[in-house]
mmCIF file of C-alpha atoms in Angstrom:
data_model
loop_
_atom_site.group_PDB
_atom_site.id
_atom_site.type_symbol
_atom_site.label_atom_id
_atom_site.label_comp_id
_atom_site.label_asym_id
_atom_site.label_seq_id
_atom_site.Cartn_x
_atom_site.Cartn_y
_atom_site.Cartn_z
ATOM 1 C CA MET A 1 2.783 13.677 27.300
ATOM 2 C CA GLY A 2 3.035 12.631 23.632
ATOM 3 C CA LYS A 3 0.670 10.222 21.985
ATOM 4 C CA ARG A 4 1.845 6.648 21.497
ATOM 5 C CA ILE A 5 2.136 6.051 17.782
ATOM 6 C CA LYS A 6 3.257 2.458 17.397
ATOM 7 C CA ALA A 7 0.971 0.766 14.874
ATOM 8 C CA ASN A 8 1.910 0.413 11.229
ATOM 9 C CA LEU A 9 -1.619 1.223 10.078
ATOM 10 C CA TYR A 10 -4.133 3.834 11.226
ATOM 11 C CA THR A 11 -7.478 4.169 9.448
ATOM 12 C CA GLU A 12 -10.159 6.862 9.361
ATOM 13 C CA THR A 13 -12.939 4.285 9.608
ATOM 14 C CA LYS A 14 -13.511 0.758 10.771
ATOM 15 C CA ILE A 15 -15.795 -1.689 9.030
ATOM 16 C CA ILE A 16 -18.515 -3.261 11.175
ATOM 17 C CA TRP A 17 -21.256 -5.783 10.444
ATOM 18 C CA ASN A 18 -24.667 -4.720 11.736
ATOM 19 C CA GLY A 19 -26.296 -8.070 10.993
ATOM 20 C CA TYR A 20 -27.493 -6.895 7.600
ATOM 21 C CA GLU A 21 -24.625 -5.081 5.883
ATOM 22 C CA HIS A 22 -21.081 -3.846 6.355
ATOM 23 C CA LEU A 23 -20.820 -0.220 7.458
ATOM 24 C CA ALA A 24 -17.867 2.161 7.650
ATOM 25 C CA VAL A 25 -17.896 3.879 11.035
ATOM 26 C CA ARG A 26 -15.940 7.028 11.950
ATOM 27 C CA ASN A 27 -15.095 8.409 15.364
ATOM 28 C CA ASP A 28 -17.044 11.622 16.059
ATOM 29 C CA ASP A 29 -13.906 13.318 17.376
ATOM 30 C CA GLY A 30 -11.888 12.599 14.201
ATOM 31 C CA THR A 31 -9.512 10.181 15.888
ATOM 32 C CA LEU A 32 -8.156 7.194 14.003
ATOM 33 C CA PHE A 33 -8.438 3.440 14.418
ATOM 34 C CA SER A 34 -5.285 1.415 15.012
ATOM 35 C CA GLN A 35 -4.929 -1.517 12.605
ATOM 36 C CA GLY A 36 -8.418 -0.666 11.321
ATOM 37 C CA HIS A 37 -10.145 -1.874 14.498
ATOM 38 C CA TYR A 38 -9.104 -0.204 17.743
ATOM 39 C CA LYS A 39 -10.109 3.335 18.710
ATOM 40 C CA THR A 40 -7.198 5.611 19.498
ATOM 41 C CA HIS A 41 -6.703 9.184 20.680
ATOM 42 C CA ILE A 42 -4.578 9.886 17.601
ATOM 43 C CA LEU A 43 -5.589 12.477 15.013
ATOM 44 C CA PRO A 44 -4.202 12.507 11.458
ATOM 45 C CA ALA A 45 -2.177 15.635 12.329
ATOM 46 C CA ASP A 46 -0.431 13.671 15.109
ATOM 47 C CA LEU A 47 1.126 11.187 12.683
ATOM 48 C CA PRO A 48 4.750 11.673 11.577
ATOM 49 C CA GLU A 49 5.492 12.445 7.941
ATOM 50 C CA TRP A 50 6.461 8.843 7.135
ATOM 51 C CA TYR A 51 2.846 7.694 7.291
ATOM 52 C CA VAL A 52 1.564 7.421 3.717
ATOM 53 C CA TYR A 53 -2.089 8.301 3.137
ATOM 54 C CA GLY A 54 -4.048 5.963 0.910
ATOM 55 C CA ARG A 55 -6.700 3.295 0.644
ATOM 56 C CA TYR A 56 -5.751 0.183 2.580
ATOM 57 C CA TYR A 57 -8.021 -2.806 3.202
ATOM 58 C CA ARG A 58 -11.129 -0.930 2.001
ATOM 59 C CA ASN A 59 -10.448 1.976 4.376
ATOM 60 C CA PHE A 60 -8.693 5.283 3.904
ATOM 61 C CA GLY A 61 -5.836 5.710 6.291
ATOM 62 C CA TYR A 62 -2.128 5.974 6.922
ATOM 63 C CA LEU A 63 0.564 3.281 6.598
ATOM 64 C CA SER A 64 4.053 3.648 8.046
ATOM 65 C CA ALA A 65 6.926 3.637 5.572
ATOM 66 C CA LYS A 66 9.481 3.697 8.388
ATOM 67 C CA GLY A 67 11.031 0.486 9.645
ATOM 68 C CA VAL A 68 10.457 -1.480 6.446
ATOM 69 C CA ARG A 69 12.721 -4.544 6.401
ATOM 70 C CA HIS A 70 11.602 -6.190 3.171
ATOM 71 C CA LEU A 71 9.307 -5.514 0.213
ATOM 72 C CA HIS A 72 8.078 -7.808 -2.535
ATOM 73 C CA TYR A 73 6.207 -6.474 -5.572
ATOM 74 C CA HIS A 74 3.941 -8.966 -7.326
ATOM 75 C CA PRO A 75 2.695 -7.578 -10.688
ATOM 76 C CA ASN A 76 -0.374 -8.952 -12.440
ATOM 77 C CA PHE A 77 0.267 -9.516 -16.149
ATOM 78 C CA ILE A 78 -3.241 -10.670 -16.960
ATOM 79 C CA THR A 79 -5.571 -7.702 -16.626
ATOM 80 C CA ASN A 80 -5.572 -4.381 -18.432
ATOM 81 C CA HIS A 81 -4.998 -2.281 -15.290
ATOM 82 C CA PHE A 82 -1.913 -0.539 -14.019
ATOM 83 C CA LEU A 83 -1.192 -1.422 -10.358
ATOM 84 C CA LYS A 84 -4.874 -2.039 -9.514
ATOM 85 C CA ASP A 85 -4.409 -5.819 -9.415
ATOM 86 C CA ASP A 86 -0.725 -5.743 -8.407
ATOM 87 C CA ILE A 87 0.312 -6.335 -4.799
ATOM 88 C CA LEU A 88 3.141 -4.910 -2.721
ATOM 89 C CA PHE A 89 3.939 -7.107 0.274
ATOM 90 C CA ILE A 90 5.509 -5.266 3.213
ATOM 91 C CA SER A 91 7.443 -6.696 6.146
ATOM 92 C CA TYR A 92 8.559 -4.679 9.151
ATOM 93 C CA SER A 93 10.292 -7.581 10.869
ATOM 94 C CA GLU A 94 11.639 -10.306 8.579
ATOM 95 C CA LYS A 95 12.435 -11.286 5.015
ATOM 96 C CA ILE A 96 9.378 -12.210 2.980
ATOM 97 C CA ILE A 97 9.405 -15.862 1.966
ATOM 98 C CA LEU A 98 8.429 -16.679 -1.606
ATOM 99 C CA ASN A 99 7.371 -20.139 -2.688
ATOM 100 C CA GLU A 100 6.668 -19.741 -6.388
ATOM 101 C CA ASP A 101 5.825 -23.451 -6.799
ATOM 102 C CA VAL A 102 2.608 -23.076 -4.832
ATOM 103 C CA LEU A 103 2.209 -19.315 -5.315
ATOM 104 C CA LYS A 104 2.461 -18.741 -1.573
ATOM 105 C CA ILE A 105 4.017 -15.745 0.109
ATOM 106 C CA ALA A 106 4.705 -15.674 3.857
ATOM 107 C CA GLY A 107 6.380 -13.414 6.382
ATOM 108 C CA TYR A 108 4.710 -10.151 5.433
ATOM 109 C CA ASP A 109 2.886 -7.763 7.755
ATOM 110 C CA GLU A 110 0.847 -5.690 5.295
ATOM 111 C CA ARG A 111 -0.107 -5.819 1.639
ATOM 112 C CA ILE A 112 -1.285 -2.979 -0.558
ATOM 113 C CA CYS A 113 -2.483 -2.595 -4.122
ATOM 114 C CA GLY A 114 -3.321 0.167 -6.509
ATOM 115 C CA SER A 115 -1.757 3.576 -6.931
ATOM 116 C CA GLU A 116 -0.652 3.584 -3.274
ATOM 117 C CA ILE A 117 2.152 1.223 -4.311
ATOM 118 C CA ILE A 118 4.199 3.984 -5.950
ATOM 119 C CA ALA A 119 3.749 6.455 -3.080
ATOM 120 C CA PHE A 120 4.676 3.783 -0.535
ATOM 121 C CA VAL A 121 7.758 2.629 -2.471
ATOM 122 C CA ILE A 122 9.040 6.211 -2.648
ATOM 123 C CA ALA A 123 8.368 6.737 1.069
ATOM 124 C CA ALA A 124 10.023 3.420 2.042
ATOM 125 C CA GLU A 125 13.106 4.447 0.112
ATOM 126 C CA LYS A 126 13.208 7.777 1.944
ATOM 127 C CA TYR A 127 12.243 6.811 5.500
ATOM 128 C CA SER A 128 13.537 3.229 5.735
ATOM 129 C CA GLU A 129 16.524 3.690 3.438
ATOM 130 C CA TYR A 130 15.340 0.555 1.686
ATOM 131 C CA ASP A 131 16.793 -0.172 -1.765
ATOM 132 C CA VAL A 132 13.739 -0.051 -4.032
ATOM 133 C CA SER A 133 15.608 -0.083 -7.351
ATOM 134 C CA GLU A 134 14.380 -3.590 -8.280
ATOM 135 C CA ILE A 135 10.792 -2.680 -7.432
ATOM 136 C CA LYS A 136 10.969 0.555 -9.422
ATOM 137 C CA GLU A 137 12.336 -1.394 -12.379
ATOM 138 C CA ALA A 138 9.561 -4.003 -12.070
ATOM 139 C CA ILE A 139 6.904 -1.259 -11.986
ATOM 140 C CA LYS A 140 8.437 0.371 -15.065
ATOM 141 C CA ASN A 141 8.387 -3.037 -16.788
ATOM 142 C CA LYS A 142 4.708 -3.423 -15.873
ATOM 143 C CA SER A 143 4.038 0.004 -17.355
ATOM 144 C CA GLN A 144 5.819 -0.975 -20.590
ATOM 145 C CA TRP A 145 3.905 -4.275 -20.727
ATOM 146 C CA LEU A 146 0.602 -2.417 -20.355
ATOM 147 C CA LYS A 147 1.633 0.021 -23.104
ATOM 148 C CA GLU A 148 2.407 -2.851 -25.478
ATOM 149 C CA HIS A 149 -0.630 -5.027 -24.709
ATOM 150 C CA PHE A 150 -3.326 -2.465 -23.849
ATOM 151 C CA PRO A 151 -2.287 0.896 -25.370
ATOM 152 C CA ASP A 152 -5.663 2.596 -24.795
ATOM 153 C CA ASP A 153 -5.726 1.580 -21.146
ATOM 154 C CA TYR A 154 -2.112 2.658 -20.790
ATOM 155 C CA GLU A 155 -2.935 6.143 -22.080
ATOM 156 C CA ARG A 156 -5.873 6.450 -19.690
ATOM 157 C CA GLU A 157 -4.124 5.075 -16.590
ATOM 158 C CA VAL A 158 -0.463 6.040 -17.017
ATOM 159 C CA GLY A 159 -0.257 8.494 -19.885
ATOM 160 C CA CYS A 160 2.865 10.586 -20.172
ATOM 161 C CA GLN A 161 3.361 11.106 -16.418
ATOM 162 C CA PRO A 162 6.711 9.897 -15.087
ATOM 163 C CA LEU A 163 6.269 7.018 -12.649
ATOM 164 C CA PHE A 164 9.075 8.142 -10.365
ATOM 165 C CA GLN A 165 10.632 11.567 -10.034
ATOM 166 C CA GLU A 166 14.370 11.023 -10.395
ATOM 167 C CA SER A 167 16.421 12.836 -7.780
ATOM 168 C CA VAL A 168 18.845 15.413 -9.135
#
């Protein structure tokens, strides 16, 4: 009988509070936690290829790029970092609702930041057949903005590496 793999997020650790500090706890048998909390019988090797490895919610784990219904990329044009302070909102069920007047975003299931954004966008395009052209363009614009406003940080964080490998 196959293992039930239904959650969007599986993590290697879960964070617990021992009354004094937060601790990252692993399962001795190498199994993952569903949604970062619930022990499973699932090993990393059991996950399909559409699970993207990265750091999510202060844990390392795997996030599904299959079944994505809507994405919203929110770049940060204040700090001198590339993607670190940007957020990608992910919905597996409905369209994400944006209310720019009050800077409120609703209807998303997960949110990620950092370099995992690019890997997830590429995977969502492949496994969910989601049109990510606007998000790719926005990330390229963020890269150009960083190059213009913080050239030293741009060189260190982005350099001459292409952001997205164009398909031939």
